[in-house]
Tab-separated table of C-alpha atoms in Angstrom:
chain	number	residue	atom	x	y	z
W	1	UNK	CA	-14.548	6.241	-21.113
W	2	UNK	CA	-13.596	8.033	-18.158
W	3	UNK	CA	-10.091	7.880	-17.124
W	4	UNK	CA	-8.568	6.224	-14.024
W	5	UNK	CA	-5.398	7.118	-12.066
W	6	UNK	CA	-3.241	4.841	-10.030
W	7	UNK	CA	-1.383	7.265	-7.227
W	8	UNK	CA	0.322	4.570	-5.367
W	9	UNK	CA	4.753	3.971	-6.010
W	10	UNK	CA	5.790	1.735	-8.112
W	11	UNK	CA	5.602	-1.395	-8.529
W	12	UNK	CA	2.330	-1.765	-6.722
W	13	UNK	CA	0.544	0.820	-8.863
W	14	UNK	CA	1.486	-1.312	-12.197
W	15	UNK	CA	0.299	-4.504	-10.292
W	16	UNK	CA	-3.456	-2.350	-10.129
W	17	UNK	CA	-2.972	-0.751	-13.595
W	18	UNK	CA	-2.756	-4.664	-14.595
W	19	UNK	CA	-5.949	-5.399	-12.607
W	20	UNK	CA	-7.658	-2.130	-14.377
W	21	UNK	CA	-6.493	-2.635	-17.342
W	22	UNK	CA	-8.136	-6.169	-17.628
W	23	UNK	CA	-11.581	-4.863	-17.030
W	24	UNK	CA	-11.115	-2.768	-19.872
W	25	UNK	CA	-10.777	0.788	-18.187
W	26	UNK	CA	-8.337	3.353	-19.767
W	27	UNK	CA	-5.934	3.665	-17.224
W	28	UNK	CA	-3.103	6.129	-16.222
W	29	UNK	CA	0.019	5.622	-13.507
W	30	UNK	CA	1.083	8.911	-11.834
W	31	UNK	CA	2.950	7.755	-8.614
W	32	UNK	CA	3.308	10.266	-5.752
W	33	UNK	CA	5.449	8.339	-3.552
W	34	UNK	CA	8.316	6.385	-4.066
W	35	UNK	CA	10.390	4.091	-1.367
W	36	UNK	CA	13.563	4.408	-0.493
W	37	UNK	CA	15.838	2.441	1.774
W	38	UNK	CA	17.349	3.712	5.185
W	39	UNK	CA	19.945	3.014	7.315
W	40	UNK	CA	18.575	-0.360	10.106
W	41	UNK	CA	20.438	-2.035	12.492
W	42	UNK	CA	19.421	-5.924	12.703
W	43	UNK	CA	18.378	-7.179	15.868
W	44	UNK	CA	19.191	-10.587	16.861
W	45	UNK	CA	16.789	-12.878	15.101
W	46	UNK	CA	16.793	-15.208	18.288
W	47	UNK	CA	14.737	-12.077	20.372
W	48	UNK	CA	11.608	-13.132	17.832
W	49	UNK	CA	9.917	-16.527	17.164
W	50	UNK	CA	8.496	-15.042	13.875
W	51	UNK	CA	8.913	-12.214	10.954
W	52	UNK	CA	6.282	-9.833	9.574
W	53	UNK	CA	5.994	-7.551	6.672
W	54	UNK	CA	3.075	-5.573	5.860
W	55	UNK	CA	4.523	-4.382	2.390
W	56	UNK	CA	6.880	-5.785	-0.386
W	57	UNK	CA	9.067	-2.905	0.122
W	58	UNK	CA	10.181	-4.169	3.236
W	59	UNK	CA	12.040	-6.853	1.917
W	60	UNK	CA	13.226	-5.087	-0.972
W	61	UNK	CA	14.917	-2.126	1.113
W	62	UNK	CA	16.023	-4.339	4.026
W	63	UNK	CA	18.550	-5.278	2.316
W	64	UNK	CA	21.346	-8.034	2.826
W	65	UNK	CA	20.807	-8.169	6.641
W	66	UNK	CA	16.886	-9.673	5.729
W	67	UNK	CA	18.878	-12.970	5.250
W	68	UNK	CA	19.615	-13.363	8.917
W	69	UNK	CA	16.026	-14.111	9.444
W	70	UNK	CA	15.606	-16.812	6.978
W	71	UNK	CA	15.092	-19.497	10.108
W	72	UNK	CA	11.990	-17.845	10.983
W	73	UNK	CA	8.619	-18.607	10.121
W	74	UNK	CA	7.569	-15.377	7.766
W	75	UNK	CA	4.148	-14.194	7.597
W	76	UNK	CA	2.849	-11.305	4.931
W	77	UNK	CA	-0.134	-8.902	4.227
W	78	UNK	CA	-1.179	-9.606	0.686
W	79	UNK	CA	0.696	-11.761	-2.316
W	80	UNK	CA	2.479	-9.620	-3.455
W	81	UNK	CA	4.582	-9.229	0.061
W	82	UNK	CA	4.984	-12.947	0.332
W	83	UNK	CA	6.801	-12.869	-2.853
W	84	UNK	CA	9.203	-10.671	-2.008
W	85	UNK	CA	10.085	-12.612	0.794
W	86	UNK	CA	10.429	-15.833	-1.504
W	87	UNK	CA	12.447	-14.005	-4.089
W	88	UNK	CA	15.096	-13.526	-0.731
W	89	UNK	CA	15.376	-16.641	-0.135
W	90	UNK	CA	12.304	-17.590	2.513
W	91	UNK	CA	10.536	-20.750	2.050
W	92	UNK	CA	6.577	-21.421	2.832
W	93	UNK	CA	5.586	-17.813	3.802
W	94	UNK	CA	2.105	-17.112	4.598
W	95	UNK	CA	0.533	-14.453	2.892
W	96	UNK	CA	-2.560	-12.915	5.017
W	97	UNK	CA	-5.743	-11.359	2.663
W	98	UNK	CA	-6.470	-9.043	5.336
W	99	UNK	CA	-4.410	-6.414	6.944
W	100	UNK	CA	-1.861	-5.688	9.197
W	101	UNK	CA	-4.043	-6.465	12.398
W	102	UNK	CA	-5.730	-9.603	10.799
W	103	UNK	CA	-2.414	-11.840	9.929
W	104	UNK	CA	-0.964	-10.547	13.595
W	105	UNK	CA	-3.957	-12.152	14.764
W	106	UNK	CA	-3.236	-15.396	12.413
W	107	UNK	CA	0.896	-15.115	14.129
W	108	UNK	CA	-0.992	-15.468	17.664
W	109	UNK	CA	-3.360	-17.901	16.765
W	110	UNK	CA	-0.440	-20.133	15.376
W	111	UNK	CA	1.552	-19.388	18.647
W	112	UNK	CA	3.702	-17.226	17.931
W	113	UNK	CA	4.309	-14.265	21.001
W	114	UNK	CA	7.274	-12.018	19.424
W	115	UNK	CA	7.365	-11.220	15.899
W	116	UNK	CA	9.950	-8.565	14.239
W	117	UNK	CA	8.267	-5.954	11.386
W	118	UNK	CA	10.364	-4.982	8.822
W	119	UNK	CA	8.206	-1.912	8.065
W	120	UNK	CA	8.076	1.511	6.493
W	121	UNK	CA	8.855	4.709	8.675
W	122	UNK	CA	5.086	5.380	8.654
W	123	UNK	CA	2.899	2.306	8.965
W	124	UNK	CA	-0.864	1.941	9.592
W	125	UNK	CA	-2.009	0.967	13.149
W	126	UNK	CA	-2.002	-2.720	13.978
W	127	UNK	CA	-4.035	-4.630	16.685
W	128	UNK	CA	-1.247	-6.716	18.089
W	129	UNK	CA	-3.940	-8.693	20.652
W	130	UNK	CA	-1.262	-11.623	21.854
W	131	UNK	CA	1.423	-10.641	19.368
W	132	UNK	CA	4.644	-8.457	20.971
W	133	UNK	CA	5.886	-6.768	17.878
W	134	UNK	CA	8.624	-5.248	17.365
W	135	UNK	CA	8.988	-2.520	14.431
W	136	UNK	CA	11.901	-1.597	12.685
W	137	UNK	CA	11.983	0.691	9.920
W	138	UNK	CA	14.035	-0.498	6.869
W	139	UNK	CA	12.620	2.086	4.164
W	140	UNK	CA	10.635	5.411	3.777
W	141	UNK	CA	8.072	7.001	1.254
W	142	UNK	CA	9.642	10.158	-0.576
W	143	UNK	CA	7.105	12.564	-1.955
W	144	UNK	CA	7.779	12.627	-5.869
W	145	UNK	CA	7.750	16.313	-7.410
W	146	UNK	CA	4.900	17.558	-8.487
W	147	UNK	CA	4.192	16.318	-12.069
W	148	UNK	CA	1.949	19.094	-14.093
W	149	UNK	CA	1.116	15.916	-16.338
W	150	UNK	CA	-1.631	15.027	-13.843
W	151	UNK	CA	-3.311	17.878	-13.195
W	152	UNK	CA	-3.158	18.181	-16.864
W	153	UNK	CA	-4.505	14.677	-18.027
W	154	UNK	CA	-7.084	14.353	-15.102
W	155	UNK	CA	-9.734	15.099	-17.715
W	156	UNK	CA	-13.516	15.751	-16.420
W	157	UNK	CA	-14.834	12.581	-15.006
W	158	UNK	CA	-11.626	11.235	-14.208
W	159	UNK	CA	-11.793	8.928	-11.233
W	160	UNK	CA	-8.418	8.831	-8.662
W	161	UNK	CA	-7.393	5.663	-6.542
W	162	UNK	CA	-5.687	7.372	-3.313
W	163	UNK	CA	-3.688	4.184	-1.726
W	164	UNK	CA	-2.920	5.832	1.413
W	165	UNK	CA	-3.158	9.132	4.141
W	166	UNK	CA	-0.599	10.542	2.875
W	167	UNK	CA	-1.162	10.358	-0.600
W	168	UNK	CA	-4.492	11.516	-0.170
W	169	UNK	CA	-2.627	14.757	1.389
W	170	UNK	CA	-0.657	15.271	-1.717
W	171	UNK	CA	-3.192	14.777	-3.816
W	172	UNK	CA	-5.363	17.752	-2.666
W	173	UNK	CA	-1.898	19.602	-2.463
W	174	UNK	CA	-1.253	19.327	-6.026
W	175	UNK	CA	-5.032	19.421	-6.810
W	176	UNK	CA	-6.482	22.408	-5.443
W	177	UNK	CA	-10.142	22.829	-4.240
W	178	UNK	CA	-11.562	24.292	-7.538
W	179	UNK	CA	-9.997	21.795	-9.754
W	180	UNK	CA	-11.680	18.783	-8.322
W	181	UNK	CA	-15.362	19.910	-9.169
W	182	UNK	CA	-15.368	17.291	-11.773
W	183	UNK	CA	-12.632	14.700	-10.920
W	184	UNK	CA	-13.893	11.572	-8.913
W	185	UNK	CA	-12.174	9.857	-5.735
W	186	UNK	CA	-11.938	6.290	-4.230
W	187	UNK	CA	-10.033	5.933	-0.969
W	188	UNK	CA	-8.866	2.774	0.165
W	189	UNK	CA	-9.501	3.762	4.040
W	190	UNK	CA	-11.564	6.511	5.532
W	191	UNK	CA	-8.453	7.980	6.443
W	192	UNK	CA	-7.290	8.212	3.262
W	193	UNK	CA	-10.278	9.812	2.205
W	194	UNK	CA	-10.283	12.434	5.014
W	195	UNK	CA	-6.937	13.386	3.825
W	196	UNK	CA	-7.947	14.225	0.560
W	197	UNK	CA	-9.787	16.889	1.634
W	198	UNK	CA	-13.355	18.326	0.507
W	199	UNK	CA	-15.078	19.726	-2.947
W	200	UNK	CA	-14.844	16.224	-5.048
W	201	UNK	CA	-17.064	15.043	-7.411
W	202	UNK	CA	-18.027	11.997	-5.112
W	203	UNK	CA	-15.791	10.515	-2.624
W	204	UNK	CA	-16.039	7.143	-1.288
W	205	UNK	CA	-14.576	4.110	0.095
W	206	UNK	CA	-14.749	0.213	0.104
W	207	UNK	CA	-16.200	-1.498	2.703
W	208	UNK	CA	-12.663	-3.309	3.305
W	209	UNK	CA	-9.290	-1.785	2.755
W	210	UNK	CA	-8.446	-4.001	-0.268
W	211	UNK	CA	-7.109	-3.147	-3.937
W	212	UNK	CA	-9.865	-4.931	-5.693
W	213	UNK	CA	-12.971	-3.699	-3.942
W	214	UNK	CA	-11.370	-0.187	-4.961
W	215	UNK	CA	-11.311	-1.287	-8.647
W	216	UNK	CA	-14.689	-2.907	-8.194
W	217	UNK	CA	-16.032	1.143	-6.872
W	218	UNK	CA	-13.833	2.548	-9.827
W	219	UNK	CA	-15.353	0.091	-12.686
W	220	UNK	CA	-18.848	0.852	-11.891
W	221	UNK	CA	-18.343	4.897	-11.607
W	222	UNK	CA	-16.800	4.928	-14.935
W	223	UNK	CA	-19.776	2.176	-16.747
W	224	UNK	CA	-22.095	4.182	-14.509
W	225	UNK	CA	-20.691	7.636	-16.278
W	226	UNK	CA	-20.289	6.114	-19.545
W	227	UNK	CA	-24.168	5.240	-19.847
């Protein structure tokens, strides 16, 4: 069976290996990114009526100034966010399935006008509409080193999950253009996909930016190859 990497840091790419895993595909974790916290200073939490994070890593890098915004109602992109917020301490948070422009959409819809985003130092674009939001970076994504263990393991057929832009850009940097002839790539945005660059295998992308439609592309390339 072909092989499938998971690119994206920890612990979101073990979350996905999980999901692989359970459809019964041999998969690999090589993260190229890791977060790491950086310095914030808190604004008051009565200049916002409501609190957004678009990743888990927000609350787990914000550190113990998150708790001054416990009052506020808390709205996430994805599970996984919402229970990071829960784990510090913030009751009934609503988790969007969309992304960062759908649950600011939900925030406006539910009345809310100023919201603060505890965010990374690079976040994708939102569509605010109605929503005034204020960003403020709590963490940033460090490159990892190079590991020769991927280009090594990324046997023929392999199929990559690129997460984001900018892993897609150190992906072709550690991958160069002859050496993915006979590797496979799924992007979760065109973006990402662009960033990758050209000379794969195939190359695609779901029709929405989600984890599981990704896994859904990667499962049927690797029955599709094993056949």
């Amino acid at each position: 069976m072909s092989r499938l990497f998971v690119l994206r840091p920890q612990p979101a790419a073990a979350r996905t290996a999980a999901k692989a895993a359970a459809m019964g595909l041999d998969v690999r974790v090589h993260p190229l990114f890791a977060p790491e916290a950086i310095a914030w200073s808190p604004p008051p939490a009565q200049h916002f009526d409501a609190l957004l994070l678009t990743s888990a890593n927000g609350a787990r890098c914000a550190g113990p100034a998150l708790a001054r915004y416990r009052a506020l109602p808390a709205y996430a992109v994805g599970a996984a966010s919402a229970q990071a917020l829960a784990s510090e301490g913030f009751g009934d948070v609503i988790a969007g399935a969309g992304d960062g422009s759908a649950i600011a959409a939900r925030m406006a819809q539910d009345g809310h006008r100023h919201a603060l985003h505890l965010a990374g130092a690079t976040v994708a674009p939102i569509d605010s509409g109605a929503l005034t939001i204020t960003r403020v970076p709590v963490y940033r994504m460090v490159a990892l080193p190079a590991d020769p263990a991927l280009p090594a393991a990324a046997t023929p057929g392999s199929v990559m999950l690129v997460h984001s832009a900018r892993a897609g850009e150190q992906l072709a940097a550690q991958l160069p253009s002859p050496r993915r002839a006979t590797l496979h790539l799924i992007a979760i945005s065109p973006a990402a996909l662009s960033a990758c660059g050209a000379g794969w295998a195939s190359a695609s992308a779901p029709a929405h930016p989600q984890d599981d439609e990704m896994l859904a592309l990667a499962r049927a390339l690797c029955e599709g190859q094993a056949q």
